[in-house]
One Martini backbone bead per residue (centre of mass of N, CA, C, O) as a GRO file, in nm:
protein
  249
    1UNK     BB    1  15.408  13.757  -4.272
    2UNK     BB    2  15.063  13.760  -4.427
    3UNK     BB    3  14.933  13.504  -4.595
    4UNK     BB    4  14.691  13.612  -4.910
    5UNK     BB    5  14.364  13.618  -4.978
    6UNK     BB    6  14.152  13.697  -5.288
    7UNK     BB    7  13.798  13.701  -5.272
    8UNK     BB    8  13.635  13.773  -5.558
    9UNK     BB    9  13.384  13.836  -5.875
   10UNK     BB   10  13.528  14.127  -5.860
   11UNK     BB   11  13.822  14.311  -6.011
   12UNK     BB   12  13.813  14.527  -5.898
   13UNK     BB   13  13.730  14.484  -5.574
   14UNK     BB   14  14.014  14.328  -5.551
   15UNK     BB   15  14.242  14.529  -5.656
   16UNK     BB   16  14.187  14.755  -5.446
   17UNK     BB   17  14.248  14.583  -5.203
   18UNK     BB   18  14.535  14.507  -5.275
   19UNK     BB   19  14.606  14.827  -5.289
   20UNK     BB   20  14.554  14.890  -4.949
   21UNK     BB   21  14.743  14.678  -4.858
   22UNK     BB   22  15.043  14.752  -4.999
   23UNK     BB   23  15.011  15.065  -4.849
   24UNK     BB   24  14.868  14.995  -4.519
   25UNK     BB   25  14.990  14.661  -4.512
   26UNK     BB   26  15.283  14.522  -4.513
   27UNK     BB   27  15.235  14.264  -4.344
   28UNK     BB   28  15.107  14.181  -4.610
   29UNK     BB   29  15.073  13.891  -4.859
   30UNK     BB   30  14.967  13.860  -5.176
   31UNK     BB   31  14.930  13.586  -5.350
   32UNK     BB   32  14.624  13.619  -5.451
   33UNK     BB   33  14.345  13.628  -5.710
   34UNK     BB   34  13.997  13.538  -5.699
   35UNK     BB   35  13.673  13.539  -5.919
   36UNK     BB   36  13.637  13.246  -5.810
   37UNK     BB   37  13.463  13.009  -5.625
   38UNK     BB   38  13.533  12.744  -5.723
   39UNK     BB   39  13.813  12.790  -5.754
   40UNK     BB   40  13.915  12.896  -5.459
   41UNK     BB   41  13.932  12.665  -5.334
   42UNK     BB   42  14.164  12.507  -5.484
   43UNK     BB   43  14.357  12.738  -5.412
   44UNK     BB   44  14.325  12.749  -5.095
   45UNK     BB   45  14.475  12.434  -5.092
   46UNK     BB   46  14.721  12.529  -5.186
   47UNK     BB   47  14.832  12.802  -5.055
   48UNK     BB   48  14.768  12.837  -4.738
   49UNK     BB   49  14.661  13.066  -4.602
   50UNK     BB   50  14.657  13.291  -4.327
   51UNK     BB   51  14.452  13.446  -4.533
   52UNK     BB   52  14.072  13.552  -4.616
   53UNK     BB   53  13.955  13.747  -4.860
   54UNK     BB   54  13.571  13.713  -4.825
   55UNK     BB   55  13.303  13.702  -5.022
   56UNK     BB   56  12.983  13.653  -4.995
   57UNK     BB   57  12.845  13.781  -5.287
   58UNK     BB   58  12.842  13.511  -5.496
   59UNK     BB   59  12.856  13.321  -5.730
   60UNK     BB   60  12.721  12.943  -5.712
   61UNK     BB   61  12.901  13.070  -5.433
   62UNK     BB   62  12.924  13.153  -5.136
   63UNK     BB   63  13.111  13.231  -4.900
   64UNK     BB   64  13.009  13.000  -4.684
   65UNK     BB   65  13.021  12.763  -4.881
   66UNK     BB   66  13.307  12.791  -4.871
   67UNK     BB   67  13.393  12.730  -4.602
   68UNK     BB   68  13.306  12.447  -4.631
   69UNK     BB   69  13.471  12.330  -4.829
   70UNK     BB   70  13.710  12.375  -4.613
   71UNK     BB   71  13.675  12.226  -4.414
   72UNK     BB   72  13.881  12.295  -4.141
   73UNK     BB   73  13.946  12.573  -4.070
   74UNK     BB   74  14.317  12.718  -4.074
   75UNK     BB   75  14.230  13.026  -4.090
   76UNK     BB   76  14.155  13.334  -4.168
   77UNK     BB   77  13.884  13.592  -4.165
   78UNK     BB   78  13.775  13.855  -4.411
   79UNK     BB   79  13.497  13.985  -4.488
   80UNK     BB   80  13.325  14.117  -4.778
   81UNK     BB   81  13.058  14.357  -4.801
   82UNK     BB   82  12.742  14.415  -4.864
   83UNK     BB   83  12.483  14.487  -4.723
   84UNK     BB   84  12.382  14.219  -4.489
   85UNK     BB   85  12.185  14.142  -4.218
   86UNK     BB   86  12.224  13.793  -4.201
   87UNK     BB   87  12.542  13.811  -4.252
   88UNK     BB   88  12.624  14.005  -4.028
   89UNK     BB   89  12.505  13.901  -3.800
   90UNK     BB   90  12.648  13.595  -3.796
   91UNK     BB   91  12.972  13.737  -3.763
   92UNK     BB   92  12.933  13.864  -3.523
   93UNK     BB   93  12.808  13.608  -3.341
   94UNK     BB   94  13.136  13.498  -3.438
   95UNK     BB   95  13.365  13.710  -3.395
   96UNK     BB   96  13.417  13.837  -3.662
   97UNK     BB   97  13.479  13.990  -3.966
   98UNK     BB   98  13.401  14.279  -4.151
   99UNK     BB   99  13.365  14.447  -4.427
  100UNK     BB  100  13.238  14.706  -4.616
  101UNK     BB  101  13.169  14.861  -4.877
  102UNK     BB  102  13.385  15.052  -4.945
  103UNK     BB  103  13.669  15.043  -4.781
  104UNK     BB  104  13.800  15.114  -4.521
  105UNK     BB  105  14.109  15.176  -4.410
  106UNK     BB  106  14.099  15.185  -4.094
  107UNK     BB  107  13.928  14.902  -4.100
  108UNK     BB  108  14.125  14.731  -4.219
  109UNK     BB  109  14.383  14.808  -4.012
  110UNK     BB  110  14.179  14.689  -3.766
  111UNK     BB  111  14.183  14.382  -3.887
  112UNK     BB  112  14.491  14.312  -3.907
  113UNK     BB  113  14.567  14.326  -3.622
  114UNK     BB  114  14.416  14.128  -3.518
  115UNK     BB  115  14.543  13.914  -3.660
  116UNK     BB  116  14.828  13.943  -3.593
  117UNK     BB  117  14.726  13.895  -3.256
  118UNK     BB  118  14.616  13.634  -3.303
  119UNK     BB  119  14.489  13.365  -3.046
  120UNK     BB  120  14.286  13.085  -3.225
  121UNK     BB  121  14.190  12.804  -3.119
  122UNK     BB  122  13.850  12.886  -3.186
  123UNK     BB  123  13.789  12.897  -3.449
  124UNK     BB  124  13.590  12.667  -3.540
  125UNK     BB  125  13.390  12.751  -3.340
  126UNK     BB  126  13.314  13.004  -3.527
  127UNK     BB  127  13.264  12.893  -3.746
  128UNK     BB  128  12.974  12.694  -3.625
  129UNK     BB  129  12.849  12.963  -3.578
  130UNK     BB  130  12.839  13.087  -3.858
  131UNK     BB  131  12.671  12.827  -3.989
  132UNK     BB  132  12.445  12.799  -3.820
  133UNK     BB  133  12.370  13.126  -3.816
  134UNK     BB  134  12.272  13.123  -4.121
  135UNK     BB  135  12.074  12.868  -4.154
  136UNK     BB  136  11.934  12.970  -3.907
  137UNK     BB  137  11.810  13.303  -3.840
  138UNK     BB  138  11.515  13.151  -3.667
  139UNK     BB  139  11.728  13.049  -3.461
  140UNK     BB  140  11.854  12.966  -3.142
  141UNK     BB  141  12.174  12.992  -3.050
  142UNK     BB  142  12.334  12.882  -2.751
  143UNK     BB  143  12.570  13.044  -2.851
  144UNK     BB  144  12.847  13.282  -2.843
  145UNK     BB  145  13.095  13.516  -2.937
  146UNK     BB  146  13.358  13.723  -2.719
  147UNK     BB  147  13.512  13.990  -2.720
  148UNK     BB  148  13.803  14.003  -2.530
  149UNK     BB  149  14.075  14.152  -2.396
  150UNK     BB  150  14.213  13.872  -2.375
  151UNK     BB  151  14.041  13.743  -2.624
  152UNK     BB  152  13.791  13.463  -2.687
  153UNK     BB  153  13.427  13.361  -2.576
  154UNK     BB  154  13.243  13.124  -2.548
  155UNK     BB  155  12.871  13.104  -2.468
  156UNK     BB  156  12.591  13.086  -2.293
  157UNK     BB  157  12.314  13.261  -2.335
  158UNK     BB  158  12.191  13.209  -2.039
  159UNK     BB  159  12.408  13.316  -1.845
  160UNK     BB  160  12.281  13.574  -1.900
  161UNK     BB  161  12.189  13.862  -1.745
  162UNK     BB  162  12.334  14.136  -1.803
  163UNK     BB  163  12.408  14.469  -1.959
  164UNK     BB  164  12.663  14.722  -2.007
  165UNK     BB  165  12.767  15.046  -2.058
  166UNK     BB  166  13.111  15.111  -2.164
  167UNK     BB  167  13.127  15.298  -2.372
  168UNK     BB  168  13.274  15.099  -2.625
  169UNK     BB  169  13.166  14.891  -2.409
  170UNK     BB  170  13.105  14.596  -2.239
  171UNK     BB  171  12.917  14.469  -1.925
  172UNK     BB  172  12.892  14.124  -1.833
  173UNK     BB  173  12.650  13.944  -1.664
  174UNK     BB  174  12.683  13.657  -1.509
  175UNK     BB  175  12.662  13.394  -1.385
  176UNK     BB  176  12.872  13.319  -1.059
  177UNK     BB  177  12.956  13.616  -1.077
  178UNK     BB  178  13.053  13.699  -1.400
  179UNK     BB  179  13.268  13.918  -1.564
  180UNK     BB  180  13.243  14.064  -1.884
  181UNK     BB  181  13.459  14.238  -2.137
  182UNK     BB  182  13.353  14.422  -2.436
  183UNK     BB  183  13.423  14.487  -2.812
  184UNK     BB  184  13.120  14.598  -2.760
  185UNK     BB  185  12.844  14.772  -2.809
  186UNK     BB  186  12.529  14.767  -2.702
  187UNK     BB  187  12.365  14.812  -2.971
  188UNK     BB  188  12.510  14.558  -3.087
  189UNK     BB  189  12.405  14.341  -2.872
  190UNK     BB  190  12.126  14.385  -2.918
  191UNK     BB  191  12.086  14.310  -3.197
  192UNK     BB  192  12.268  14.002  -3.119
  193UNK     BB  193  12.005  13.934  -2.898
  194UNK     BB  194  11.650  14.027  -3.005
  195UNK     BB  195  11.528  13.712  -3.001
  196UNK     BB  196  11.585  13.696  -2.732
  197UNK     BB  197  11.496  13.757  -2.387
  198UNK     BB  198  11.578  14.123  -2.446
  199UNK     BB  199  11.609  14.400  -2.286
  200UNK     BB  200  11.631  14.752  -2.331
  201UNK     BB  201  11.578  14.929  -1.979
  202UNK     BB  202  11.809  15.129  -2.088
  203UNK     BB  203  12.071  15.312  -2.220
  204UNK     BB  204  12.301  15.120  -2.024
  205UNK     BB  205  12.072  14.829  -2.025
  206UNK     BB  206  12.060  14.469  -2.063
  207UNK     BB  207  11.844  14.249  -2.029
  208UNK     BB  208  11.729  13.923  -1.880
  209UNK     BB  209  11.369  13.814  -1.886
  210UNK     BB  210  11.466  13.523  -1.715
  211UNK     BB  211  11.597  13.674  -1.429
  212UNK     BB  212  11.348  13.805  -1.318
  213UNK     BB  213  11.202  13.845  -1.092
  214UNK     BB  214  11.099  14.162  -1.025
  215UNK     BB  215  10.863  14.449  -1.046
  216UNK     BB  216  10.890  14.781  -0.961
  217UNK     BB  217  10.670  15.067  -0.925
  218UNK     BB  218  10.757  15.375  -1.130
  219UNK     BB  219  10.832  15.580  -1.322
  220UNK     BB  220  10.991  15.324  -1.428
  221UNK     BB  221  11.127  15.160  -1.221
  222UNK     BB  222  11.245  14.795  -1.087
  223UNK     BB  223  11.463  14.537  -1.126
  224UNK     BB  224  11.478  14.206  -0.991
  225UNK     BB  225  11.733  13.990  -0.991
  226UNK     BB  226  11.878  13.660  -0.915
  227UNK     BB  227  12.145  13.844  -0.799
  228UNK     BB  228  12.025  14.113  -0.643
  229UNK     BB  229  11.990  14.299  -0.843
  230UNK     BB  230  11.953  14.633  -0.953
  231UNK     BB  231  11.714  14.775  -1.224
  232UNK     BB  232  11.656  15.044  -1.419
  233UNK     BB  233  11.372  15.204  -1.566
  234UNK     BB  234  11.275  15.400  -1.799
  235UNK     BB  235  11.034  15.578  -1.868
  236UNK     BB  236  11.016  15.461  -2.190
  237UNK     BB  237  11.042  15.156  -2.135
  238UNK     BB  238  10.801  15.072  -1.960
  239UNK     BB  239  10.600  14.940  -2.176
  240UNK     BB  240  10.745  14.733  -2.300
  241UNK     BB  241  10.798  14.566  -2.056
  242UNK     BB  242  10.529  14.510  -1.963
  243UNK     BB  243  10.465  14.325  -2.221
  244UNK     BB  244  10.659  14.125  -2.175
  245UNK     BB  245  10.569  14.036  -1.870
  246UNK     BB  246  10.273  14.119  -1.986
  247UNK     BB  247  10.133  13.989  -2.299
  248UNK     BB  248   9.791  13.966  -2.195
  249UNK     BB  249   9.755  14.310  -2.118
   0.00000   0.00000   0.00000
């Protein structure tokens, strides 16, 4: 069993979340639902859960603030939000999990299934990228958390080549001619890397355009990159990529 708290400061939304659980997740056992952020630290610090539904927009404290005050952090954790542009940006790139309410069913059962199977060394470092990336949401911070099909991978921004779409997966070349598998599409990753130097140029292929060497001109043309790989360029994307390469002209 997977002993959990739920912490939100609607009662309504947290009695809802436990009714979902105990219907459709038998493997987790509720131990408390706590409507207050301030009493919340004070509840897991006592109860020690190994799961923890957190809402981030409460009042006095937000979900954030809240894992601040328990650093370092020692359960999982499962976000509850309603759209939040920069604080799901941010789980995003912590490569943690987070549900929108209303709540889907589905999405629920593939968050717990992540947790019971999860072995992740890494939560702290996942913490200090999401409260990083949350403080910080218009500075570029240099290093990703990747879901991948073994575990989680922690990189730096800088090490990606470019990024290729397969099916609901995405295919990472690194530096040292290293790749891996992504359990996010990649219109997911483009989102989650849009403000470093990334340019998606064509609709199954995201470059880092630190590293192409040369571009040839067709009628959508040609990139050559630092590993001597060729990247299609499609003719729609054709301009925006020139804008960027040659942002003076």
């Amino acid at each position: 069993m997977i002993k959990a708290v739920i912490i939100d400061d609607e009662p309504y939304a947290s009695q809802a979340l436990a009714t979902l659980l105990k219907k459709h997740c038998p493997e987790v056992k509720v131990e408390a639902l706590c409507n207050n952020a301030k009493e919340a630290v004070k509840l897991v610090r006592e109860l020690q859960p190994q799961l923890v539904f957190l809402d981030i927009e409460m009042p006095y404290l937000n979900g954030f603030e809240v894992l601040e005050m328990l650093a370092p952090i020692g359960f999982d954790c499962i976000f509850t939000t309603s759209y939040d542009q920069y604080a799901i940006k941010a789980i995003r790139f912590s490569a943690l999990d987070y549900l929108l309410k209303p709540v889907d069913v589905e999405e629920l059962k593939a968050a717990v299934k992540k947790v019971s199977g999860r072995q992740q060394p890494s939560l702290q470092q996942q913490m200090e990228l999401l409260l990083q990336r949350y403080h910080q949401p218009q500075t570029a911070v240099n290093r990703i958390a990747l879901p991948t099909l073994d575990g989680l991978q922690i990189i730096p921004v800088d090490t990606i080549l470019y990024c290729n779409a397969s099916s609901n997966y995405t295919v990472f070349t690194l530096k040292e001619q290293q790749k891996l598998v992504i359990s996010r599409t990649l219109k997911e990753i483009e989102e989650m890397l849009e403000e470093y130097n990334f340019l998606r140029v064509h609709h199954s292929c995201l470059v880092n355009l630190d590293e192409v060497k040369k571009y040839s001109r067709g009628e959508g043309g040609t990139l050559l990159m630092t590993d001597g790989a060729e990247v299609d360029v499609s003719r729609s994307r054709k301009e925006a990529l020139l804008k960027k390469l040659m942002p003076g002209k």
